[in-house]
Amino acid sequence: MTFASPFSLALVAITALAFLGLPIGHSMIAGSILYLLLAGQDMGAAAEQLLNGMYSNYIILSVPLFILAAEFMNIGSMTDRLMTFCNALVGRFRGGLAHVNILQSIIFAGMSGSAIADAAGTGRMMQMMMTRDGRYTSSYAAATTAVSSVIGPIIPPSIPMVLYALVSDASIGFLFLGGVVPGLLMALSQMAIVAVTSRRRNFPVEKPVPLRKLPRITWDAFPSLMMPVVLLGGIYSGVMTPTEAAAVAAAYALLISAGLYRSVGWRNFYNSLAISARTSISIGMLIAGSLVFNYVVTVENIPDSVRALLAGWELSPVGFLILVNVLLLVLGCVLEGTAILLIVVPVFIPTAQALGIDLVHFGVVAVVNIMIGLITPPYGLLLFIMASISGAPLRHIVRDIMPFLLAMVVALAILTFVPETVLWLPRLFGYQG
């Protein structure tokens, strides 16, 4: 491949258009069409790949439905009741609200599947709670919210895992199960950092909630806590596909918020539909662009070329995973996670299969990498979101996030070198991989 080859010029076009401000999905479509033009291929192949890919992949429909479910939770009082429940459990410890922040992300993870939805939804509320009366600095509250938000797409349901299933043909149900232990490990590493930091910086202890009130608080939050049970129970019992379960989750969230809690107005309902539509369109264009560009990558035989190159290096499975981890962590510093998942990760899948690496294990490790990239300087997306929400200087957020980042990289190493941390639960449910 030379600099003047059609593929090289297509890459230059995609990069240039992205730097000029065109969304990456549009840039990939434009660059792919340029490739087809220069290579003398049928220009209609771009439309064919886009339409066939979007039409034939029923699982893609779960993405907007999971987003809609999260929005219906935010407009109702489900999130408030979950916050109260989390505070009753862990708020009594030193640095209690930071622990609450992480715990609510574990629970909210079973409902939204999106780190950005978590940060923009409950994250905004946690930011206000933690900084009230100067109990925590705005930068530390923002850092805690950012790192806890990455738990959402690791514990099922997970939009990134849906996208990985799309490009790898791995079982989405077993991918969801594979994310449970890694998500809890990430949360445990974050809580350990909070415990150490709280003592060193003398963070406040919240007023304990009397134990006699705990049954009432739990009862108030019970319908919200049942949402992950309904969602995951439907998938693993075989009653629903993941897409159908996403639709049921959205309907359940609306039913509880509007019918039981009576906290949804028509304006809020309309706004949630509009926000979900805009977010879904944004992700949809990324998927569309990746489908067209992946066709170009396939025509150029890039995956086989990468596999041949790595075979020449004679990497072991562990060595290959270390290489992928390093590459994805570096790319996560400068690229958007969905683009990495849809463009870069598929290139490594044939090599992973050739080395005998389980695709569920590989997928979960890749998703965890990409989620860590969301909080990695200089361009981690969650850093900018929390800087906007909190008003804290970005450099202060980065300073407070570094201990969390180190702990999460250690957790990632455990997931990489001990595959059973990912595969234990799927195998318990009959996975043969």
CSV table of C-alpha atoms in Angstrom, one decimal:
chain,number,residue,atom,x,y,z
A,1,MET,CA,0.0,0.0,0.0
A,2,THR,CA,1.5,3.3,-1.2
A,3,PHE,CA,0.6,6.8,-0.2
A,4,ALA,CA,-1.0,7.4,-3.5
A,5,SER,CA,-3.1,4.2,-3.3
A,6,PRO,CA,-6.9,4.5,-3.2
A,7,PHE,CA,-7.0,3.1,0.4
A,8,SER,CA,-4.3,5.6,1.6
A,9,LEU,CA,-6.1,8.5,0.0
A,10,ALA,CA,-9.4,7.4,1.5
A,11,LEU,CA,-7.8,7.4,5.0
A,12,VAL,CA,-6.4,10.9,4.4
A,13,ALA,CA,-9.8,12.0,3.3
A,14,ILE,CA,-11.5,10.6,6.4
A,15,THR,CA,-8.9,12.1,8.7
A,16,ALA,CA,-9.1,15.5,7.0
A,17,LEU,CA,-12.8,15.7,7.0
A,18,ALA,CA,-13.0,14.7,10.7
A,19,PHE,CA,-10.4,17.4,11.6
A,20,LEU,CA,-12.5,19.9,9.7
A,21,GLY,CA,-15.5,19.1,11.9
A,22,LEU,CA,-17.5,16.6,9.8
A,23,PRO,CA,-18.9,13.8,12.1
A,24,ILE,CA,-16.8,10.7,11.9
A,25,GLY,CA,-19.7,8.6,10.5
A,26,HIS,CA,-20.1,11.0,7.6
A,27,SER,CA,-16.4,11.2,7.1
A,28,MET,CA,-16.1,7.4,6.8
A,29,ILE,CA,-18.9,7.3,4.2
A,30,ALA,CA,-17.3,10.0,2.2
A,31,GLY,CA,-13.8,8.4,2.3
A,32,SER,CA,-15.3,5.0,1.4
A,33,ILE,CA,-17.0,6.5,-1.6
A,34,LEU,CA,-13.8,8.1,-2.7
A,35,TYR,CA,-12.1,4.8,-2.4
A,36,LEU,CA,-14.7,3.1,-4.6
A,37,LEU,CA,-14.3,5.9,-7.2
A,38,LEU,CA,-10.5,5.7,-7.3
A,39,ALA,CA,-10.5,1.9,-7.3
A,40,GLY,CA,-12.9,1.8,-10.3
A,41,GLN,CA,-15.5,-0.2,-8.3
A,42,ASP,CA,-19.3,0.1,-8.3
A,43,MET,CA,-20.2,3.3,-6.5
A,44,GLY,CA,-23.5,1.7,-5.5
A,45,ALA,CA,-21.6,-0.7,-3.3
A,46,ALA,CA,-21.6,1.9,-0.5
A,47,ALA,CA,-25.4,2.2,-0.5
A,48,GLU,CA,-25.7,-1.5,-0.7
A,49,GLN,CA,-23.5,-2.2,2.3
A,50,LEU,CA,-25.1,0.5,4.3
A,51,LEU,CA,-28.7,-0.6,3.6
A,52,ASN,CA,-28.1,-4.3,3.8
A,53,GLY,CA,-26.1,-4.0,7.0
A,54,MET,CA,-28.6,-1.8,8.8
A,55,TYR,CA,-31.6,-3.8,7.5
A,56,SER,CA,-30.3,-7.3,8.2
A,57,ASN,CA,-28.9,-6.7,11.7
A,58,TYR,CA,-32.0,-6.8,13.9
A,59,ILE,CA,-29.8,-6.4,17.0
A,60,ILE,CA,-29.0,-2.8,16.1
A,61,LEU,CA,-32.6,-1.9,17.1
A,62,SER,CA,-31.7,-2.6,20.7
A,63,VAL,CA,-29.4,0.5,20.8
A,64,PRO,CA,-32.1,3.2,20.5
A,65,LEU,CA,-34.3,1.2,22.8
A,66,PHE,CA,-31.7,1.0,25.6
A,67,ILE,CA,-31.2,4.8,25.2
A,68,LEU,CA,-34.9,5.4,25.4
A,69,ALA,CA,-35.1,3.3,28.6
A,70,ALA,CA,-32.5,5.4,30.2
A,71,GLU,CA,-34.2,8.6,29.3
A,72,PHE,CA,-37.6,7.4,30.7
A,73,MET,CA,-35.8,6.7,33.9
A,74,ASN,CA,-34.3,10.2,34.1
A,75,ILE,CA,-37.6,12.0,33.5
A,76,GLY,CA,-39.3,10.0,36.2
A,77,SER,CA,-38.4,9.7,39.9
A,78,MET,CA,-36.8,6.2,39.5
A,79,THR,CA,-33.3,7.7,39.6
A,80,ASP,CA,-34.1,9.7,42.8
A,81,ARG,CA,-35.4,6.6,44.6
A,82,LEU,CA,-32.3,4.6,43.6
A,83,MET,CA,-30.1,7.4,44.9
A,84,THR,CA,-31.9,7.3,48.3
A,85,PHE,CA,-31.5,3.6,48.4
A,86,CYS,CA,-27.8,3.7,47.6
A,87,ASN,CA,-27.2,6.5,50.2
A,88,ALA,CA,-29.0,4.3,52.9
A,89,LEU,CA,-26.6,1.4,52.1
A,90,VAL,CA,-23.1,3.1,51.9
A,91,GLY,CA,-23.6,6.8,52.7
A,92,ARG,CA,-22.7,6.2,56.4
A,93,PHE,CA,-19.0,5.5,55.5
A,94,ARG,CA,-16.3,8.1,55.2
A,95,GLY,CA,-16.5,9.5,51.7
A,96,GLY,CA,-20.0,8.1,51.6
A,97,LEU,CA,-21.3,10.2,48.7
A,98,ALA,CA,-18.4,9.0,46.5
A,99,HIS,CA,-19.3,5.4,47.4
A,100,VAL,CA,-22.9,6.2,46.6
A,101,ASN,CA,-21.8,7.6,43.2
A,102,ILE,CA,-20.1,4.2,42.4
A,103,LEU,CA,-22.9,2.1,43.8
A,104,GLN,CA,-25.6,3.9,41.8
A,105,SER,CA,-23.6,3.4,38.7
A,106,ILE,CA,-23.6,-0.4,39.3
A,107,ILE,CA,-27.3,-0.4,39.7
A,108,PHE,CA,-27.9,2.1,36.8
A,109,ALA,CA,-25.7,-0.1,34.7
A,110,GLY,CA,-28.4,-2.7,34.5
A,111,MET,CA,-30.7,-0.2,32.9
A,112,SER,CA,-29.0,2.2,30.5
A,113,GLY,CA,-26.0,0.5,28.9
A,114,SER,CA,-24.3,3.8,28.2
A,115,ALA,CA,-21.6,5.6,30.0
A,116,ILE,CA,-22.6,9.0,28.6
A,117,ALA,CA,-26.3,8.4,29.6
A,118,ASP,CA,-25.0,7.6,33.2
A,119,ALA,CA,-22.8,10.7,33.3
A,120,ALA,CA,-25.4,13.1,31.8
A,121,GLY,CA,-28.2,11.7,33.9
A,122,THR,CA,-27.5,10.5,37.4
A,123,GLY,CA,-24.0,12.1,37.1
A,124,ARG,CA,-25.4,15.6,37.1
A,125,MET,CA,-27.4,14.8,40.2
A,126,MET,CA,-24.4,13.3,42.0
A,127,GLN,CA,-22.3,16.3,41.1
A,128,MET,CA,-24.8,18.6,42.9
A,129,MET,CA,-25.1,16.3,45.9
A,130,MET,CA,-21.3,15.9,46.4
A,131,THR,CA,-20.5,19.6,46.0
A,132,ARG,CA,-23.3,21.0,48.2
A,133,ASP,CA,-22.0,22.9,51.2
A,134,GLY,CA,-18.5,22.4,50.0
A,135,ARG,CA,-18.2,18.8,51.1
A,136,TYR,CA,-16.2,17.7,48.1
A,137,THR,CA,-14.3,19.8,45.5
A,138,SER,CA,-16.1,20.0,42.2
A,139,SER,CA,-13.1,18.4,40.4
A,140,TYR,CA,-13.1,15.3,42.7
A,141,ALA,CA,-16.9,15.0,42.3
A,142,ALA,CA,-16.5,15.2,38.5
A,143,ALA,CA,-13.7,12.7,38.5
A,144,THR,CA,-15.6,10.2,40.6
A,145,THR,CA,-18.7,10.6,38.4
A,146,ALA,CA,-16.6,10.1,35.3
A,147,VAL,CA,-14.9,6.9,36.5
A,148,SER,CA,-18.1,5.4,37.9
A,149,SER,CA,-19.9,6.1,34.6
A,150,VAL,CA,-17.7,3.6,32.7
A,151,ILE,CA,-19.1,0.8,34.8
A,152,GLY,CA,-22.4,1.2,32.9
A,153,PRO,CA,-21.4,-0.3,29.5
A,154,ILE,CA,-19.5,-3.2,31.2
A,155,ILE,CA,-22.3,-4.6,33.4
A,156,PRO,CA,-25.2,-5.6,31.2
A,157,PRO,CA,-27.0,-4.3,29.2
A,158,SER,CA,-24.2,-2.7,27.2
A,159,ILE,CA,-24.5,-0.8,24.0
A,160,PRO,CA,-20.8,-1.3,23.2
A,161,MET,CA,-21.2,-5.0,23.6
A,162,VAL,CA,-24.2,-4.9,21.2
A,163,LEU,CA,-21.9,-3.2,18.7
A,164,TYR,CA,-19.1,-5.8,19.3
A,165,ALA,CA,-21.6,-8.6,18.7
A,166,LEU,CA,-22.5,-6.9,15.5
A,167,VAL,CA,-18.9,-7.0,14.1
A,168,SER,CA,-17.9,-10.3,15.6
A,169,ASP,CA,-21.0,-12.6,15.6
A,170,ALA,CA,-20.3,-13.4,19.2
A,171,SER,CA,-23.3,-14.3,21.4
A,172,ILE,CA,-24.7,-11.1,22.9
A,173,GLY,CA,-26.2,-13.0,25.8
A,174,PHE,CA,-22.9,-14.5,26.8
A,175,LEU,CA,-21.1,-11.2,26.3
A,176,PHE,CA,-23.6,-9.6,28.7
A,177,LEU,CA,-22.9,-12.3,31.3
A,178,GLY,CA,-19.1,-12.0,30.7
A,179,GLY,CA,-19.3,-8.3,31.7
A,180,VAL,CA,-20.8,-8.8,35.2
A,181,VAL,CA,-17.6,-9.8,37.1
A,182,PRO,CA,-15.4,-7.3,35.3
A,183,GLY,CA,-17.8,-4.5,36.0
A,184,LEU,CA,-17.9,-5.4,39.7
A,185,LEU,CA,-14.1,-5.7,39.7
A,186,MET,CA,-13.9,-2.1,38.2
A,187,ALA,CA,-16.3,-0.9,40.9
A,188,LEU,CA,-14.3,-2.6,43.7
A,189,SER,CA,-11.1,-0.9,42.4
A,190,GLN,CA,-12.8,2.5,42.4
A,191,MET,CA,-14.2,2.0,45.9
A,192,ALA,CA,-10.7,1.1,47.2
A,193,ILE,CA,-9.3,4.3,45.8
A,194,VAL,CA,-12.2,6.3,47.4
A,195,ALA,CA,-11.6,4.6,50.8
A,196,VAL,CA,-7.9,5.5,50.7
A,197,THR,CA,-8.4,9.1,49.4
A,198,SER,CA,-11.3,9.8,51.9
A,199,ARG,CA,-9.0,9.1,54.8
A,200,ARG,CA,-6.1,11.1,53.4
A,201,ARG,CA,-8.2,14.1,52.5
A,202,ASN,CA,-10.6,13.7,55.5
A,203,PHE,CA,-13.8,13.6,53.4
A,204,PRO,CA,-17.1,13.9,55.4
A,205,VAL,CA,-19.2,11.1,56.8
A,206,GLU,CA,-22.9,11.4,55.9
A,207,LYS,CA,-25.6,11.2,58.5
A,208,PRO,CA,-26.4,7.5,58.8
A,209,VAL,CA,-29.9,6.5,57.7
A,210,PRO,CA,-31.7,4.7,60.6
A,211,LEU,CA,-32.0,1.0,60.0
A,212,ARG,CA,-35.7,1.1,60.8
A,213,LYS,CA,-36.1,3.3,57.6
A,214,LEU,CA,-34.3,0.9,55.3
A,215,PRO,CA,-37.3,-1.4,54.6
A,216,ARG,CA,-39.4,1.6,53.5
A,217,ILE,CA,-36.6,3.0,51.4
A,218,THR,CA,-36.0,-0.4,49.8
A,219,TRP,CA,-39.8,-0.8,49.1
A,220,ASP,CA,-39.9,2.7,47.4
A,221,ALA,CA,-36.9,1.7,45.2
A,222,PHE,CA,-38.1,-1.8,44.6
A,223,PRO,CA,-39.8,-1.2,41.2
A,224,SER,CA,-36.7,0.5,39.9
A,225,LEU,CA,-34.5,-2.3,41.3
A,226,MET,CA,-36.6,-4.9,39.5
A,227,MET,CA,-35.8,-3.4,36.0
A,228,PRO,CA,-32.5,-5.3,35.6
A,229,VAL,CA,-34.3,-8.4,36.8
A,230,VAL,CA,-37.0,-8.0,34.1
A,231,LEU,CA,-34.4,-7.1,31.4
A,232,LEU,CA,-31.8,-9.8,32.1
A,233,GLY,CA,-34.3,-12.4,33.2
A,234,GLY,CA,-36.2,-12.1,29.9
A,235,ILE,CA,-32.9,-12.6,28.0
A,236,TYR,CA,-31.4,-15.5,29.9
A,237,SER,CA,-34.7,-17.4,30.3
A,238,GLY,CA,-35.0,-17.4,26.5
A,239,VAL,CA,-38.4,-15.6,26.6
A,240,MET,CA,-37.0,-12.5,24.8
A,241,THR,CA,-34.2,-11.6,22.4
A,242,PRO,CA,-31.9,-8.7,23.5
A,243,THR,CA,-33.8,-6.4,21.2
A,244,GLU,CA,-37.1,-7.4,22.6
A,245,ALA,CA,-35.8,-7.1,26.1
A,246,ALA,CA,-34.6,-3.6,25.3
A,247,ALA,CA,-38.2,-2.7,24.1
A,248,VAL,CA,-39.6,-4.2,27.3
A,249,ALA,CA,-37.1,-2.2,29.4
A,250,ALA,CA,-38.2,1.0,27.8
A,251,ALA,CA,-41.9,0.2,28.3
A,252,TYR,CA,-41.3,-0.8,31.9
A,253,ALA,CA,-39.4,2.4,32.7
A,254,LEU,CA,-42.2,4.4,31.2
A,255,LEU,CA,-44.9,2.4,33.0
A,256,ILE,CA,-43.2,2.8,36.4
A,257,SER,CA,-42.3,6.5,35.9
A,258,ALA,CA,-45.6,7.6,34.5
A,259,GLY,CA,-48.1,5.0,35.9
A,260,LEU,CA,-46.7,4.1,39.4
A,261,TYR,CA,-44.7,7.2,40.3
A,262,ARG,CA,-46.8,9.7,38.3
A,263,SER,CA,-43.7,11.8,37.6
A,264,VAL,CA,-43.9,12.2,33.8
A,265,GLY,CA,-45.4,15.1,32.0
A,266,TRP,CA,-46.1,15.4,28.3
A,267,ARG,CA,-43.3,17.9,27.8
A,268,ASN,CA,-40.8,15.6,29.6
A,269,PHE,CA,-42.1,12.7,27.5
A,270,TYR,CA,-41.6,14.6,24.3
A,271,ASN,CA,-38.1,15.8,25.3
A,272,SER,CA,-37.0,12.2,26.2
A,273,LEU,CA,-38.2,11.0,22.7
A,274,ALA,CA,-36.3,13.9,21.1
A,275,ILE,CA,-33.1,13.3,23.0
A,276,SER,CA,-33.2,9.6,22.4
A,277,ALA,CA,-33.8,10.2,18.7
A,278,ARG,CA,-30.8,12.6,18.4
A,279,THR,CA,-28.5,10.2,20.3
A,280,SER,CA,-29.7,7.2,18.3
A,281,ILE,CA,-29.1,9.0,15.0
A,282,SER,CA,-25.6,10.0,16.0
A,283,ILE,CA,-24.8,6.4,16.9
A,284,GLY,CA,-26.6,5.1,13.8
A,285,MET,CA,-24.5,7.3,11.5
A,286,LEU,CA,-21.3,5.9,13.1
A,287,ILE,CA,-22.6,2.3,12.5
A,288,ALA,CA,-23.6,3.2,8.9
A,289,GLY,CA,-20.1,4.7,8.2
A,290,SER,CA,-18.4,1.7,9.8
A,291,LEU,CA,-20.4,-0.7,7.7
A,292,VAL,CA,-19.3,1.0,4.5
A,293,PHE,CA,-15.7,1.5,5.6
A,294,ASN,CA,-15.4,-2.2,6.8
A,295,TYR,CA,-16.4,-3.2,3.3
A,296,VAL,CA,-13.4,-1.2,2.0
A,297,VAL,CA,-11.2,-2.8,4.6
A,298,THR,CA,-12.4,-6.2,3.6
A,299,VAL,CA,-11.8,-5.5,-0.1
A,300,GLU,CA,-8.3,-4.4,0.7
A,301,ASN,CA,-7.8,-7.6,2.7
A,302,ILE,CA,-6.6,-5.6,5.8
A,303,PRO,CA,-7.6,-8.2,8.4
A,304,ASP,CA,-5.7,-11.0,6.7
A,305,SER,CA,-2.7,-8.7,6.2
A,306,VAL,CA,-2.7,-7.8,9.9
A,307,ARG,CA,-3.0,-11.5,10.8
A,308,ALA,CA,0.0,-12.4,8.5
A,309,LEU,CA,2.0,-9.6,10.0
A,310,LEU,CA,1.3,-10.6,13.6
A,311,ALA,CA,2.0,-14.3,12.7
A,312,GLY,CA,5.4,-13.2,11.6
A,313,TRP,CA,6.0,-11.8,15.1
A,314,GLU,CA,5.1,-15.2,16.5
A,315,LEU,CA,3.1,-13.7,19.3
A,316,SER,CA,1.5,-15.9,22.0
A,317,PRO,CA,-2.2,-15.3,22.9
A,318,VAL,CA,-1.1,-13.4,26.0
A,319,GLY,CA,1.4,-11.3,24.0
A,320,PHE,CA,-1.3,-10.5,21.4
A,321,LEU,CA,-3.7,-9.4,24.1
A,322,ILE,CA,-1.0,-7.2,25.7
A,323,LEU,CA,-0.4,-5.6,22.2
A,324,VAL,CA,-4.1,-5.0,21.7
A,325,ASN,CA,-4.5,-3.5,25.2
A,326,VAL,CA,-1.7,-1.1,24.6
A,327,LEU,CA,-3.0,-0.1,21.2
A,328,LEU,CA,-6.6,0.4,22.3
A,329,LEU,CA,-5.5,2.4,25.4
A,330,VAL,CA,-3.4,4.7,23.2
A,331,LEU,CA,-6.2,5.1,20.6
A,332,GLY,CA,-8.7,5.7,23.4
A,333,CYS,CA,-6.7,8.9,24.3
A,334,VAL,CA,-7.4,10.5,20.9
A,335,LEU,CA,-10.4,8.7,19.3
A,336,GLU,CA,-14.1,8.2,20.1
A,337,GLY,CA,-14.8,4.8,21.6
A,338,THR,CA,-17.5,3.7,19.1
A,339,ALA,CA,-15.3,4.4,16.2
A,340,ILE,CA,-12.5,2.2,17.7
A,341,LEU,CA,-15.0,-0.6,18.3
A,342,LEU,CA,-16.4,-0.5,14.9
A,343,ILE,CA,-13.3,0.1,12.8
A,344,VAL,CA,-10.2,-1.0,14.7
A,345,VAL,CA,-11.4,-4.0,16.8
A,346,PRO,CA,-12.8,-6.0,13.7
A,347,VAL,CA,-9.3,-5.9,12.2
A,348,PHE,CA,-8.0,-8.0,15.2
A,349,ILE,CA,-10.8,-10.5,15.4
A,350,PRO,CA,-9.4,-12.9,12.8
A,351,THR,CA,-6.0,-13.0,14.6
A,352,ALA,CA,-7.7,-13.5,17.9
A,353,GLN,CA,-9.6,-16.5,16.5
A,354,ALA,CA,-6.4,-17.9,14.9
A,355,LEU,CA,-4.6,-17.7,18.2
A,356,GLY,CA,-7.5,-19.6,20.0
A,357,ILE,CA,-8.6,-16.6,22.0
A,358,ASP,CA,-12.2,-16.8,23.1
A,359,LEU,CA,-14.3,-14.1,21.3
A,360,VAL,CA,-16.4,-13.4,24.5
A,361,HIS,CA,-13.2,-12.8,26.5
A,362,PHE,CA,-11.7,-10.7,23.7
A,363,GLY,CA,-14.8,-8.7,23.4
A,364,VAL,CA,-15.1,-7.9,27.1
A,365,VAL,CA,-11.4,-6.9,27.3
A,366,ALA,CA,-11.8,-4.7,24.2
A,367,VAL,CA,-14.9,-3.0,25.7
A,368,VAL,CA,-13.2,-2.4,29.0
A,369,ASN,CA,-10.2,-0.9,27.2
A,370,ILE,CA,-12.5,1.5,25.3
A,371,MET,CA,-14.4,2.5,28.4
A,372,ILE,CA,-11.1,3.4,30.1
A,373,GLY,CA,-10.3,5.5,27.0
A,374,LEU,CA,-13.4,7.6,27.9
A,375,ILE,CA,-11.6,8.9,30.9
A,376,THR,CA,-8.0,9.0,29.6
A,377,PRO,CA,-6.4,12.3,28.9
A,378,PRO,CA,-6.1,14.3,26.7
A,379,TYR,CA,-9.4,13.6,24.7
A,380,GLY,CA,-11.4,11.3,26.9
A,381,LEU,CA,-15.0,12.2,26.1
A,382,LEU,CA,-16.3,11.8,29.7
A,383,LEU,CA,-13.6,14.3,30.9
A,384,PHE,CA,-15.1,17.0,28.7
A,385,ILE,CA,-18.7,16.1,29.6
A,386,MET,CA,-17.9,16.3,33.3
A,387,ALA,CA,-15.9,19.5,32.9
A,388,SER,CA,-19.0,21.0,31.2
A,389,ILE,CA,-21.3,19.8,33.9
A,390,SER,CA,-19.1,20.7,36.9
A,391,GLY,CA,-17.4,23.8,35.7
A,392,ALA,CA,-14.2,22.5,37.2
A,393,PRO,CA,-10.9,23.1,35.2
A,394,LEU,CA,-10.1,20.1,33.1
A,395,ARG,CA,-6.6,19.8,34.5
A,396,HIS,CA,-8.0,19.5,38.1
A,397,ILE,CA,-10.3,16.7,37.0
A,398,VAL,CA,-7.4,14.9,35.3
A,399,ARG,CA,-5.4,15.3,38.5
A,400,ASP,CA,-8.1,13.7,40.6
A,401,ILE,CA,-8.8,11.0,38.1
A,402,MET,CA,-5.3,9.6,37.8
A,403,PRO,CA,-5.4,7.3,40.9
A,404,PHE,CA,-8.7,5.8,39.6
A,405,LEU,CA,-7.2,5.3,36.2
A,406,LEU,CA,-4.2,3.4,37.6
A,407,ALA,CA,-6.5,1.1,39.6
A,408,MET,CA,-8.7,0.4,36.6
A,409,VAL,CA,-5.6,-0.5,34.4
A,410,VAL,CA,-4.6,-3.0,37.1
A,411,ALA,CA,-8.1,-4.4,37.0
A,412,LEU,CA,-7.8,-4.6,33.2
A,413,ALA,CA,-4.6,-6.6,33.6
A,414,ILE,CA,-6.4,-9.1,35.8
A,415,LEU,CA,-9.2,-9.5,33.2
A,416,THR,CA,-6.6,-10.0,30.4
A,417,PHE,CA,-4.4,-12.5,32.2
A,418,VAL,CA,-7.1,-14.5,34.0
A,419,PRO,CA,-9.8,-15.2,31.3
A,420,GLU,CA,-12.0,-17.0,33.9
A,421,THR,CA,-12.8,-13.6,35.4
A,422,VAL,CA,-14.8,-13.1,32.2
A,423,LEU,CA,-15.8,-16.6,31.2
A,424,TRP,CA,-16.8,-18.1,34.6
A,425,LEU,CA,-20.4,-16.7,34.6
A,426,PRO,CA,-21.1,-17.5,30.9
A,427,ARG,CA,-19.9,-21.1,31.4
A,428,LEU,CA,-22.1,-21.4,34.5
A,429,PHE,CA,-25.0,-20.7,32.1
A,430,GLY,CA,-23.9,-23.2,29.5
A,431,TYR,CA,-21.4,-21.4,27.4
A,432,GLN,CA,-19.1,-23.9,25.6
A,433,GLY,CA,-16.4,-21.5,24.4
